[in-house]
Structure formats: C-alpha cells, structure tokens
Amino acid sequence: MTDLLLHTARELYELPRAGRRAVVMTMGALHEGHATLIRTAREQAGPEGQVVVTVFVNPLQFGAGEDLDRYPRTLDADLAIAEEAGADAVFAPAVDEVYPGGDPQVRITAGPMGERLEGATRPGHFDGMLTVVAKLLHLTRPDLALFGQKDAQQLALIRRMVTDLNFPVEVVGVPTVREEDGLALSSRNRYLSPAERHTALALSRALFAGRDRLAAQAALRARAEASPASDERATALARLGEIRASADAHAVSAAGAGLPDAVRAAALHVLDEAGRHEPPIVLDYLALVDPLDFTETGPDFTGQAVLAVAAKVGSTRLIDNIPLEFGAHS
C-alpha cells in the first residue's frame, strides 16, 4: 500500500506516465463519495491510464474560526480506500512542499462569482481553493480532473479558471453521493451527534421538496398549455358552484407563473420547520442560482439551475445542492 504513497513534487514528476492521467483532489478523510470519484476516474482514464489522488488539507481555504486544526487526518485509511477504488498513486505532500516559501504572495482570485454564497460567508475561501487547485494541476499534469458536484460553486469556479487561464485539462463533474436517507456524504458528517444528524436531514429534504414542487408545477403547466381557456373555465365553474374544480382550473392557469419562487418556497418551508427542531438547523442561505455565475434566478428563468443550501447544525456547517431544469415549456 505504501508503494502508492508520494510525498514530494520530485517523486510525482518521476512517476512514469501511462496513457491518460486523471487526478482526484481531496483533503483526505476519504469516504464513499471520494471512492466514487476515484472509480469514475479509473473508468475515464481506462485500463492503460493512470489515476492520481491528492490528499492535502489546504490551509489557504480555511478562514478564522474554521475547522483547520480539527479537520480529520486519516492517511492510512485514505490509502486503503484509494487503492481499493483503483488509484495508482496518492500524493500527500506536507504544507511546506506545496508552499515552500510560506503563504504564497501570488494567488488566484476567484472574481465576482467567488464573492457569492459560500464566498460571502467564507471570504477568501475560493481564492485559497483555486490557488491550490492551480498548483496541484501543475504538479500532477493530468488530462482529466474530477470533482464532486456536491461542491457546486467550487466546481463552477474551477471550470471558469480552467477556461479563463487555458489550463490543458478536462474538468469532469461527478454526481453527489448520498446516504440511504438522503444526507450528502461529507467528511464533516462525522462531527454530527445522532440528534444533529437527524436534524441535518432537513437539508436534503428541503432540496427534494423544491425538486418535487418543480415537477408538480411543470405537470400543471402542461395541463395549462392543453387548456388555454383555464381562466374562463374557472370563472364559469365558480358560477355553477363547482368550487373545487374552479380552484383546480385556476391552479392550472397560474402554473407557469413564478416557478423559481415556488421552488424556493417549498424548500424554505422544510428548513423553517427544521429551525424548530432540537437541536435546530441554523440556515446560512438557500439559493436558486444560474450555475454559470451563481447569480439568483429571476421569476421567468429557463434552463439549468442549482438549488443550493448551507446551514449549521450544532457546530458543524454543511452544504448541499441539486441540479434542476426549468424548461421554457416544462
């Protein structure tokens, strides 16, 4: 197993290349979500290719009061998971190997997208993340780099950096891996007590409620398009005393209005209820955003969107998101 382990840039440079090289960047404390990334990298690199996993807890992306010191370090277990999932090498450098002159004076700046949502809550986080990703891309020199979609804003910023700065690498997003009860896998889940974990389920339930509301509204919209005279029909039904049928016809008529707002409201209802749990969930943000720039969607938005949430349960901060599709004629 130790044959997998590399500690220095020199060892990494001397690693013989074989076919296409794929890299999976982690901060360690590997779990099934990371294993899925590694297995996907193995598939995409092919049997003749090479998979490199990096394990590095990057101090640049932790702000004051965040959990850098208590972030779990489990290298032996990480090596076992990486090997089982198909990694050819694990690069686990010390801080002074990645930043030999101390904190770097020249860094990548995330720009306006990096100041929204996670960036607003954690100033400088994305600058630190992009700086280490850029360094690790230079060190590992991959053809493919795989990242989880659970960190949707991070993935979007990495794609933007790779495009804007002409990195010769293909960025691949891999869907979020969840527990059977819906909780997104995260290295921070181990901090949760049983009661806190129960409360934390509200994050995924809120996202799924938003998704379900979108599906229901889309079905109503389809009926509205098939019944263009819904308003007139609703009024006529009301005159005849058919109150339920009239309400249904009005709902069909209004189905296309404000879909993003309806999705937000459904998700927020779940989170509001969880705020009254013991322990409570403390919401940081719930946002429905355009994945290209992470700006909030308007009432008439169409296309792909991301419904994202961040909250604290006890002392543990968790994030989650799901992709949604708002069609012009959903």
PDB file of C-alpha atoms in Angstrom, residues 37-329:
ATOM      1  CA  LEU A  37     -14.756   9.903  -7.799  1.00  0.00           C
ATOM      2  CA  ILE A  38     -11.739   7.581  -7.922  1.00  0.00           C
ATOM      3  CA  ARG A  39     -13.700   4.769  -9.578  1.00  0.00           C
ATOM      4  CA  THR A  40     -15.047   7.215 -12.152  1.00  0.00           C
ATOM      5  CA  ALA A  41     -11.505   8.455 -12.778  1.00  0.00           C
ATOM      6  CA  ARG A  42     -10.394   4.858 -13.263  1.00  0.00           C
ATOM      7  CA  GLU A  43     -13.140   4.294 -15.834  1.00  0.00           C
ATOM      8  CA  GLN A  44     -12.387   7.503 -17.703  1.00  0.00           C
ATOM      9  CA  ALA A  45      -8.621   7.029 -17.718  1.00  0.00           C
ATOM     10  CA  GLY A  46      -9.081   3.474 -18.987  1.00  0.00           C
ATOM     11  CA  PRO A  47      -7.105   0.341 -18.137  1.00  0.00           C
ATOM     12  CA  GLU A  48      -3.969   1.763 -19.720  1.00  0.00           C
ATOM     13  CA  GLY A  49      -4.350   5.111 -17.986  1.00  0.00           C
ATOM     14  CA  GLN A  50      -3.304   6.388 -14.588  1.00  0.00           C
ATOM     15  CA  VAL A  51      -5.218   7.732 -11.578  1.00  0.00           C
ATOM     16  CA  VAL A  52      -3.528  10.068  -9.089  1.00  0.00           C
ATOM     17  CA  VAL A  53      -5.292  11.031  -5.855  1.00  0.00           C
ATOM     18  CA  THR A  54      -4.073  14.050  -3.924  1.00  0.00           C
ATOM     19  CA  VAL A  55      -4.540  14.316  -0.146  1.00  0.00           C
ATOM     20  CA  PHE A  56      -3.808  17.794   1.158  1.00  0.00           C
ATOM     21  CA  VAL A  57      -5.563  19.856   3.819  1.00  0.00           C
ATOM     22  CA  ASN A  58      -5.105  23.282   2.287  1.00  0.00           C
ATOM     23  CA  PRO A  59      -4.674  25.996   4.955  1.00  0.00           C
ATOM     24  CA  LEU A  60      -5.372  28.790   2.451  1.00  0.00           C
ATOM     25  CA  GLN A  61      -9.059  27.904   2.189  1.00  0.00           C
ATOM     26  CA  PHE A  62      -9.802  27.902   5.924  1.00  0.00           C
ATOM     27  CA  GLY A  63     -10.801  31.186   7.487  1.00  0.00           C
ATOM     28  CA  ALA A  64     -10.528  32.390  11.069  1.00  0.00           C
ATOM     29  CA  GLY A  65     -12.545  30.187  13.406  1.00  0.00           C
ATOM     30  CA  GLU A  66     -12.959  27.392  10.861  1.00  0.00           C
ATOM     31  CA  ASP A  67     -12.030  23.763  11.468  1.00  0.00           C
ATOM     32  CA  LEU A  68      -8.493  23.527  10.058  1.00  0.00           C
ATOM     33  CA  ASP A  69      -7.000  22.113  13.269  1.00  0.00           C
ATOM     34  CA  ARG A  70      -9.745  19.574  13.861  1.00  0.00           C
ATOM     35  CA  TYR A  71     -10.178  18.597  10.211  1.00  0.00           C
ATOM     36  CA  PRO A  72      -9.752  14.787  10.218  1.00  0.00           C
ATOM     37  CA  ARG A  73      -6.408  13.374   9.056  1.00  0.00           C
ATOM     38  CA  THR A  74      -6.748   9.647   8.278  1.00  0.00           C
ATOM     39  CA  LEU A  75      -3.973   8.919   5.785  1.00  0.00           C
ATOM     40  CA  ASP A  76      -3.682   5.173   6.389  1.00  0.00           C
ATOM     41  CA  ALA A  77      -7.410   4.680   5.872  1.00  0.00           C
ATOM     42  CA  ASP A  78      -7.295   7.033   2.872  1.00  0.00           C
ATOM     43  CA  LEU A  79      -4.602   4.916   1.231  1.00  0.00           C
ATOM     44  CA  ALA A  80      -6.687   1.780   1.671  1.00  0.00           C
ATOM     45  CA  ILE A  81      -9.791   3.398   0.165  1.00  0.00           C
ATOM     46  CA  ALA A  82      -7.816   4.906  -2.734  1.00  0.00           C
ATOM     47  CA  GLU A  83      -6.156   1.589  -3.571  1.00  0.00           C
ATOM     48  CA  GLU A  84      -9.436  -0.331  -3.380  1.00  0.00           C
ATOM     49  CA  ALA A  85     -11.119   2.225  -5.689  1.00  0.00           C
ATOM     50  CA  GLY A  86      -8.366   1.947  -8.311  1.00  0.00           C
ATOM     51  CA  ALA A  87      -5.806   4.685  -7.654  1.00  0.00           C
ATOM     52  CA  ASP A  88      -2.272   4.216  -8.980  1.00  0.00           C
ATOM     53  CA  ALA A  89      -0.690   6.843  -6.736  1.00  0.00           C
ATOM     54  CA  VAL A  90      -1.575   9.026  -3.764  1.00  0.00           C
ATOM     55  CA  PHE A  91       0.224  12.356  -3.497  1.00  0.00           C
ATOM     56  CA  ALA A  92       0.130  13.510   0.147  1.00  0.00           C
ATOM     57  CA  PRO A  93       2.545  16.438   0.481  1.00  0.00           C
ATOM     58  CA  ALA A  94       3.373  18.447   3.587  1.00  0.00           C
ATOM     59  CA  VAL A  95       2.351  22.104   3.691  1.00  0.00           C
ATOM     60  CA  ASP A  96       5.912  23.299   3.076  1.00  0.00           C
ATOM     61  CA  GLU A  97       6.113  21.071  -0.009  1.00  0.00           C
ATOM     62  CA  VAL A  98       3.125  22.821  -1.576  1.00  0.00           C
ATOM     63  CA  TYR A  99       4.026  26.278  -0.218  1.00  0.00           C
ATOM     64  CA  PRO A 100       7.828  26.157   0.158  1.00  0.00           C
ATOM     65  CA  GLY A 101       8.140  29.891   0.773  1.00  0.00           C
ATOM     66  CA  GLY A 102       5.265  30.098   3.228  1.00  0.00           C
ATOM     67  CA  ASP A 103       1.932  31.563   2.245  1.00  0.00           C
ATOM     68  CA  PRO A 104       2.147  32.427  -1.465  1.00  0.00           C
ATOM     69  CA  GLN A 105       2.239  36.113  -2.311  1.00  0.00           C
ATOM     70  CA  VAL A 106       0.724  35.497  -5.757  1.00  0.00           C
ATOM     71  CA  ARG A 107      -2.674  33.784  -5.704  1.00  0.00           C
ATOM     72  CA  ILE A 108      -5.599  33.037  -7.984  1.00  0.00           C
ATOM     73  CA  THR A 109      -8.542  35.393  -7.470  1.00  0.00           C
ATOM     74  CA  ALA A 110     -11.998  33.910  -7.803  1.00  0.00           C
ATOM     75  CA  GLY A 111     -13.615  37.134  -9.046  1.00  0.00           C
ATOM     76  CA  PRO A 112     -17.278  38.113  -8.602  1.00  0.00           C
ATOM     77  CA  MET A 113     -18.579  34.525  -8.559  1.00  0.00           C
ATOM     78  CA  GLY A 114     -16.254  33.804  -5.663  1.00  0.00           C
ATOM     79  CA  GLU A 115     -17.890  36.519  -3.564  1.00  0.00           C
ATOM     80  CA  ARG A 116     -21.378  34.982  -3.710  1.00  0.00           C
ATOM     81  CA  LEU A 117     -22.996  32.381  -1.426  1.00  0.00           C
ATOM     82  CA  GLU A 118     -20.075  30.372   0.016  1.00  0.00           C
ATOM     83  CA  GLY A 119     -17.720  33.237  -0.812  1.00  0.00           C
ATOM     84  CA  ALA A 120     -19.862  35.750   1.065  1.00  0.00           C
ATOM     85  CA  THR A 121     -19.915  33.510   4.131  1.00  0.00           C
ATOM     86  CA  ARG A 122     -16.261  32.494   3.881  1.00  0.00           C
ATOM     87  CA  PRO A 123     -14.273  35.450   2.486  1.00  0.00           C
ATOM     88  CA  GLY A 124     -11.115  34.367   0.681  1.00  0.00           C
ATOM     89  CA  HIS A 125     -12.106  30.693   0.714  1.00  0.00           C
ATOM     90  CA  PHE A 126     -12.358  30.365  -3.048  1.00  0.00           C
ATOM     91  CA  ASP A 127      -9.128  32.290  -3.678  1.00  0.00           C
ATOM     92  CA  GLY A 128      -7.344  29.741  -1.492  1.00  0.00           C
ATOM     93  CA  MET A 129      -9.131  26.820  -3.132  1.00  0.00           C
ATOM     94  CA  LEU A 130      -8.337  27.938  -6.681  1.00  0.00           C
ATOM     95  CA  THR A 131      -4.721  28.649  -5.769  1.00  0.00           C
ATOM     96  CA  VAL A 132      -4.133  25.114  -4.509  1.00  0.00           C
ATOM     97  CA  VAL A 133      -6.082  23.553  -7.388  1.00  0.00           C
ATOM     98  CA  ALA A 134      -3.944  25.500  -9.853  1.00  0.00           C
ATOM     99  CA  LYS A 135      -0.769  24.335  -8.096  1.00  0.00           C
ATOM    100  CA  LEU A 136      -1.910  20.718  -7.981  1.00  0.00           C
ATOM    101  CA  LEU A 137      -2.868  20.812 -11.651  1.00  0.00           C
ATOM    102  CA  HIS A 138       0.668  21.987 -12.457  1.00  0.00           C
ATOM    103  CA  LEU A 139       2.207  19.336 -10.193  1.00  0.00           C
ATOM    104  CA  THR A 140       0.098  16.393 -11.352  1.00  0.00           C
ATOM    105  CA  ARG A 141      -0.198  17.439 -15.037  1.00  0.00           C
ATOM    106  CA  PRO A 142      -3.424  15.490 -15.639  1.00  0.00           C
ATOM    107  CA  ASP A 143      -5.511  15.092 -18.762  1.00  0.00           C
ATOM    108  CA  LEU A 144      -8.660  14.833 -16.620  1.00  0.00           C
ATOM    109  CA  ALA A 145      -9.564  16.320 -13.241  1.00  0.00           C
ATOM    110  CA  LEU A 146     -12.632  15.011 -11.435  1.00  0.00           C
ATOM    111  CA  PHE A 147     -14.607  16.939  -8.800  1.00  0.00           C
ATOM    112  CA  GLY A 148     -17.854  16.228  -6.957  1.00  0.00           C
ATOM    113  CA  GLN A 149     -20.998  18.152  -7.803  1.00  0.00           C
ATOM    114  CA  LYS A 150     -21.811  18.478  -4.085  1.00  0.00           C
ATOM    115  CA  ASP A 151     -19.402  21.431  -4.068  1.00  0.00           C
ATOM    116  CA  ALA A 152     -21.229  23.020  -6.986  1.00  0.00           C
ATOM    117  CA  GLN A 153     -19.817  26.537  -6.635  1.00  0.00           C
ATOM    118  CA  GLN A 154     -16.297  25.159  -6.310  1.00  0.00           C
ATOM    119  CA  LEU A 155     -16.795  23.097  -9.463  1.00  0.00           C
ATOM    120  CA  ALA A 156     -18.149  26.094 -11.364  1.00  0.00           C
ATOM    121  CA  LEU A 157     -15.169  28.235 -10.327  1.00  0.00           C
ATOM    122  CA  ILE A 158     -12.653  25.539 -11.282  1.00  0.00           C
ATOM    123  CA  ARG A 159     -14.285  25.260 -14.714  1.00  0.00           C
ATOM    124  CA  ARG A 160     -14.102  29.057 -15.044  1.00  0.00           C
ATOM    125  CA  MET A 161     -10.425  29.132 -14.038  1.00  0.00           C
ATOM    126  CA  VAL A 162      -9.514  26.335 -16.443  1.00  0.00           C
ATOM    127  CA  THR A 163     -11.287  28.159 -19.277  1.00  0.00           C
ATOM    128  CA  ASP A 164     -10.063  31.663 -18.472  1.00  0.00           C
ATOM    129  CA  LEU A 165      -6.437  30.669 -17.849  1.00  0.00           C
ATOM    130  CA  ASN A 166      -6.172  27.993 -20.565  1.00  0.00           C
ATOM    131  CA  PHE A 167      -5.300  25.022 -18.401  1.00  0.00           C
ATOM    132  CA  PRO A 168      -4.871  21.986 -20.674  1.00  0.00           C
ATOM    133  CA  VAL A 169      -7.192  19.745 -18.668  1.00  0.00           C
ATOM    134  CA  GLU A 170     -10.752  18.437 -18.962  1.00  0.00           C
ATOM    135  CA  VAL A 171     -12.823  19.055 -15.826  1.00  0.00           C
ATOM    136  CA  VAL A 172     -15.361  16.310 -15.072  1.00  0.00           C
ATOM    137  CA  GLY A 173     -18.177  16.766 -12.550  1.00  0.00           C
ATOM    138  CA  VAL A 174     -19.392  13.648 -10.722  1.00  0.00           C
ATOM    139  CA  PRO A 175     -22.891  13.484  -9.144  1.00  0.00           C
ATOM    140  CA  THR A 176     -23.304  13.768  -5.371  1.00  0.00           C
ATOM    141  CA  VAL A 177     -23.221  10.503  -3.429  1.00  0.00           C
ATOM    142  CA  ARG A 178     -25.814  10.224  -0.650  1.00  0.00           C
ATOM    143  CA  GLU A 179     -26.582   8.016   2.308  1.00  0.00           C
ATOM    144  CA  GLU A 180     -29.722   5.896   2.040  1.00  0.00           C
ATOM    145  CA  ASP A 181     -31.639   8.543   4.000  1.00  0.00           C
ATOM    146  CA  GLY A 182     -30.588  11.281   1.573  1.00  0.00           C
ATOM    147  CA  LEU A 183     -27.815  13.006   3.546  1.00  0.00           C
ATOM    148  CA  ALA A 184     -24.994  14.007   1.211  1.00  0.00           C
ATOM    149  CA  LEU A 185     -21.719  12.313   2.079  1.00  0.00           C
ATOM    150  CA  SER A 186     -19.198  14.684   3.640  1.00  0.00           C
ATOM    151  CA  SER A 187     -16.089  14.342   5.757  1.00  0.00           C
ATOM    152  CA  ARG A 188     -17.762  16.713   8.227  1.00  0.00           C
ATOM    153  CA  ASN A 189     -20.695  14.346   8.837  1.00  0.00           C
ATOM    154  CA  ARG A 190     -18.568  12.519  11.413  1.00  0.00           C
ATOM    155  CA  TYR A 191     -18.813  15.586  13.662  1.00  0.00           C
ATOM    156  CA  LEU A 192     -22.606  15.199  13.981  1.00  0.00           C
ATOM    157  CA  SER A 193     -24.207  13.643  17.046  1.00  0.00           C
ATOM    158  CA  PRO A 194     -27.181  11.321  16.358  1.00  0.00           C
ATOM    159  CA  ALA A 195     -29.631  14.125  17.135  1.00  0.00           C
ATOM    160  CA  GLU A 196     -27.717  16.605  14.967  1.00  0.00           C
ATOM    161  CA  ARG A 197     -27.593  14.119  12.119  1.00  0.00           C
ATOM    162  CA  HIS A 198     -31.366  13.721  12.295  1.00  0.00           C
ATOM    163  CA  THR A 199     -31.789  17.490  12.043  1.00  0.00           C
ATOM    164  CA  ALA A 200     -29.259  17.668   9.191  1.00  0.00           C
ATOM    165  CA  LEU A 201     -31.530  15.525   7.025  1.00  0.00           C
ATOM    166  CA  ALA A 202     -33.602  18.680   6.517  1.00  0.00           C
ATOM    167  CA  LEU A 203     -31.008  19.917   4.013  1.00  0.00           C
ATOM    168  CA  SER A 204     -31.637  17.140   1.512  1.00  0.00           C
ATOM    169  CA  ARG A 205     -35.371  17.031   2.302  1.00  0.00           C
ATOM    170  CA  ALA A 206     -35.621  20.746   1.504  1.00  0.00           C
ATOM    171  CA  LEU A 207     -33.866  20.268  -1.823  1.00  0.00           C
ATOM    172  CA  PHE A 208     -36.082  17.323  -2.715  1.00  0.00           C
ATOM    173  CA  ALA A 209     -39.180  19.341  -1.746  1.00  0.00           C
ATOM    174  CA  GLY A 210     -38.075  22.055  -4.169  1.00  0.00           C
ATOM    175  CA  ARG A 211     -37.499  19.468  -6.883  1.00  0.00           C
ATOM    176  CA  ASP A 212     -40.917  17.914  -6.269  1.00  0.00           C
ATOM    177  CA  ARG A 213     -42.624  21.299  -6.386  1.00  0.00           C
ATOM    178  CA  LEU A 214     -40.986  21.980  -9.737  1.00  0.00           C
ATOM    179  CA  ALA A 215     -42.223  18.637 -11.098  1.00  0.00           C
ATOM    180  CA  ALA A 216     -45.770  19.293  -9.842  1.00  0.00           C
ATOM    181  CA  GLN A 217     -45.826  22.807 -11.268  1.00  0.00           C
ATOM    182  CA  ALA A 218     -44.457  21.525 -14.571  1.00  0.00           C
ATOM    183  CA  ALA A 219     -47.292  18.978 -14.755  1.00  0.00           C
ATOM    184  CA  LEU A 220     -49.816  21.752 -14.117  1.00  0.00           C
ATOM    185  CA  ARG A 221     -48.206  23.885 -16.781  1.00  0.00           C
ATOM    186  CA  ALA A 222     -48.563  21.049 -19.287  1.00  0.00           C
ATOM    187  CA  ARG A 223     -52.268  20.921 -18.462  1.00  0.00           C
ATOM    188  CA  ALA A 224     -52.496  24.689 -18.830  1.00  0.00           C
ATOM    189  CA  GLU A 225     -50.984  24.515 -22.303  1.00  0.00           C
ATOM    190  CA  ALA A 226     -53.539  21.843 -23.208  1.00  0.00           C
ATOM    191  CA  SER A 227     -56.385  24.001 -21.795  1.00  0.00           C
ATOM    192  CA  PRO A 228     -55.705  27.589 -22.881  1.00  0.00           C
ATOM    193  CA  ALA A 229     -59.106  28.793 -21.628  1.00  0.00           C
ATOM    194  CA  SER A 230     -58.461  27.813 -17.991  1.00  0.00           C
ATOM    195  CA  ASP A 231     -59.310  31.263 -16.590  1.00  0.00           C
ATOM    196  CA  GLU A 232     -62.621  31.377 -18.410  1.00  0.00           C
ATOM    197  CA  ARG A 233     -63.363  27.788 -17.409  1.00  0.00           C
ATOM    198  CA  ALA A 234     -62.530  28.519 -13.778  1.00  0.00           C
ATOM    199  CA  THR A 235     -64.887  31.510 -13.711  1.00  0.00           C
ATOM    200  CA  ALA A 236     -67.682  29.523 -15.301  1.00  0.00           C
ATOM    201  CA  LEU A 237     -67.211  26.654 -12.862  1.00  0.00           C
ATOM    202  CA  ALA A 238     -67.303  29.046  -9.921  1.00  0.00           C
ATOM    203  CA  ARG A 239     -70.657  30.446 -11.105  1.00  0.00           C
ATOM    204  CA  LEU A 240     -72.003  26.900 -11.150  1.00  0.00           C
ATOM    205  CA  GLY A 241     -70.811  26.302  -7.605  1.00  0.00           C
ATOM    206  CA  GLU A 242     -68.047  23.870  -8.626  1.00  0.00           C
ATOM    207  CA  ILE A 243     -65.572  25.376  -6.172  1.00  0.00           C
ATOM    208  CA  ARG A 244     -63.016  22.542  -6.163  1.00  0.00           C
ATOM    209  CA  ALA A 245     -62.979  22.286  -9.941  1.00  0.00           C
ATOM    210  CA  SER A 246     -62.734  26.081 -10.185  1.00  0.00           C
ATOM    211  CA  ALA A 247     -59.732  26.165  -7.814  1.00  0.00           C
ATOM    212  CA  ASP A 248     -58.051  23.422  -9.824  1.00  0.00           C
ATOM    213  CA  ALA A 249     -58.616  25.310 -13.062  1.00  0.00           C
ATOM    214  CA  HIS A 250     -57.162  28.474 -11.531  1.00  0.00           C
ATOM    215  CA  ALA A 251     -54.117  26.474 -10.377  1.00  0.00           C
ATOM    216  CA  VAL A 252     -53.659  25.120 -13.877  1.00  0.00           C
ATOM    217  CA  SER A 253     -53.936  28.599 -15.335  1.00  0.00           C
ATOM    218  CA  ALA A 254     -51.321  30.002 -12.947  1.00  0.00           C
ATOM    219  CA  ALA A 255     -48.955  27.042 -13.148  1.00  0.00           C
ATOM    220  CA  GLY A 256     -46.395  28.793 -15.285  1.00  0.00           C
ATOM    221  CA  ALA A 257     -46.038  31.854 -13.095  1.00  0.00           C
ATOM    222  CA  GLY A 258     -43.075  32.227 -10.759  1.00  0.00           C
ATOM    223  CA  LEU A 259     -41.721  28.674 -10.864  1.00  0.00           C
ATOM    224  CA  PRO A 260     -38.391  29.625  -9.241  1.00  0.00           C
ATOM    225  CA  ASP A 261     -40.231  31.349  -6.380  1.00  0.00           C
ATOM    226  CA  ALA A 262     -42.443  28.287  -5.874  1.00  0.00           C
ATOM    227  CA  VAL A 263     -39.369  26.041  -5.706  1.00  0.00           C
ATOM    228  CA  ARG A 264     -37.674  28.306  -3.163  1.00  0.00           C
ATOM    229  CA  ALA A 265     -40.836  28.467  -1.049  1.00  0.00           C
ATOM    230  CA  ALA A 266     -41.215  24.683  -0.923  1.00  0.00           C
ATOM    231  CA  ALA A 267     -37.610  24.203   0.174  1.00  0.00           C
ATOM    232  CA  LEU A 268     -37.750  27.040   2.691  1.00  0.00           C
ATOM    233  CA  HIS A 269     -40.847  25.556   4.332  1.00  0.00           C
ATOM    234  CA  VAL A 270     -38.876  22.403   5.225  1.00  0.00           C
ATOM    235  CA  LEU A 271     -35.957  24.436   6.560  1.00  0.00           C
ATOM    236  CA  ASP A 272     -38.241  26.670   8.629  1.00  0.00           C
ATOM    237  CA  GLU A 273     -39.667  23.586  10.324  1.00  0.00           C
ATOM    238  CA  ALA A 274     -36.158  22.244  10.987  1.00  0.00           C
ATOM    239  CA  GLY A 275     -35.299  25.536  12.645  1.00  0.00           C
ATOM    240  CA  ARG A 276     -37.681  24.495  15.419  1.00  0.00           C
ATOM    241  CA  HIS A 277     -36.039  21.095  15.953  1.00  0.00           C
ATOM    242  CA  GLU A 278     -33.806  20.305  18.903  1.00  0.00           C
ATOM    243  CA  PRO A 279     -31.062  20.858  18.007  1.00  0.00           C
ATOM    244  CA  PRO A 280     -32.231  23.388  15.407  1.00  0.00           C
ATOM    245  CA  ILE A 281     -30.872  23.913  11.944  1.00  0.00           C
ATOM    246  CA  VAL A 282     -29.434  27.424  11.540  1.00  0.00           C
ATOM    247  CA  LEU A 283     -29.798  28.460   7.921  1.00  0.00           C
ATOM    248  CA  ASP A 284     -26.965  30.316   6.210  1.00  0.00           C
ATOM    249  CA  TYR A 285     -28.539  30.521   2.767  1.00  0.00           C
ATOM    250  CA  LEU A 286     -30.998  28.890   0.413  1.00  0.00           C
ATOM    251  CA  ALA A 287     -30.476  29.978  -3.177  1.00  0.00           C
ATOM    252  CA  LEU A 288     -31.657  29.012  -6.632  1.00  0.00           C
ATOM    253  CA  VAL A 289     -28.878  30.098  -8.958  1.00  0.00           C
ATOM    254  CA  ASP A 290     -27.638  30.043 -12.518  1.00  0.00           C
ATOM    255  CA  PRO A 291     -24.688  27.588 -12.492  1.00  0.00           C
ATOM    256  CA  LEU A 292     -22.709  29.734 -14.921  1.00  0.00           C
ATOM    257  CA  ASP A 293     -22.216  32.615 -12.475  1.00  0.00           C
ATOM    258  CA  PHE A 294     -24.148  31.701  -9.286  1.00  0.00           C
ATOM    259  CA  THR A 295     -26.476  34.694  -9.516  1.00  0.00           C
ATOM    260  CA  GLU A 296     -30.052  34.226  -8.301  1.00  0.00           C
ATOM    261  CA  THR A 297     -32.589  33.181 -10.915  1.00  0.00           C
ATOM    262  CA  GLY A 298     -35.460  35.514 -11.790  1.00  0.00           C
ATOM    263  CA  PRO A 299     -39.161  34.598 -11.905  1.00  0.00           C
ATOM    264  CA  ASP A 300     -39.059  33.827 -15.635  1.00  0.00           C
ATOM    265  CA  PHE A 301     -35.809  31.850 -15.612  1.00  0.00           C
ATOM    266  CA  THR A 302     -35.450  28.916 -18.003  1.00  0.00           C
ATOM    267  CA  GLY A 303     -32.592  26.456 -18.348  1.00  0.00           C
ATOM    268  CA  GLN A 304     -30.364  24.654 -15.885  1.00  0.00           C
ATOM    269  CA  ALA A 305     -30.249  25.893 -12.293  1.00  0.00           C
ATOM    270  CA  VAL A 306     -28.766  24.812  -8.976  1.00  0.00           C
ATOM    271  CA  LEU A 307     -30.799  24.792  -5.773  1.00  0.00           C
ATOM    272  CA  ALA A 308     -28.189  25.208  -3.042  1.00  0.00           C
ATOM    273  CA  VAL A 309     -28.351  25.283   0.739  1.00  0.00           C
ATOM    274  CA  ALA A 310     -25.881  25.843   3.570  1.00  0.00           C
ATOM    275  CA  ALA A 311     -26.630  25.603   7.277  1.00  0.00           C
ATOM    276  CA  LYS A 312     -25.143  24.846  10.659  1.00  0.00           C
ATOM    277  CA  VAL A 313     -26.267  22.009  12.873  1.00  0.00           C
ATOM    278  CA  GLY A 314     -24.564  22.343  16.217  1.00  0.00           C
ATOM    279  CA  SER A 315     -21.038  23.487  15.402  1.00  0.00           C
ATOM    280  CA  THR A 316     -20.916  21.722  12.034  1.00  0.00           C
ATOM    281  CA  ARG A 317     -21.531  23.624   8.816  1.00  0.00           C
ATOM    282  CA  LEU A 318     -22.946  21.576   5.933  1.00  0.00           C
ATOM    283  CA  ILE A 319     -23.733  22.324   2.294  1.00  0.00           C
ATOM    284  CA  ASP A 320     -25.803  20.521  -0.309  1.00  0.00           C
ATOM    285  CA  ASN A 321     -27.373  21.180  -3.701  1.00  0.00           C
ATOM    286  CA  ILE A 322     -29.270  19.581  -6.552  1.00  0.00           C
ATOM    287  CA  PRO A 323     -29.442  20.492 -10.247  1.00  0.00           C
ATOM    288  CA  LEU A 324     -32.837  21.467 -11.655  1.00  0.00           C
ATOM    289  CA  GLU A 325     -34.100  22.121 -15.164  1.00  0.00           C
ATOM    290  CA  PHE A 326     -36.566  24.940 -15.842  1.00  0.00           C
ATOM    291  CA  GLY A 327     -37.886  24.404 -19.331  1.00  0.00           C
ATOM    292  CA  ALA A 328     -39.482  27.090 -21.452  1.00  0.00           C
ATOM    293  CA  HIS A 329     -42.371  24.629 -21.896  1.00  0.00           C
TER     294      HIS A 329
END
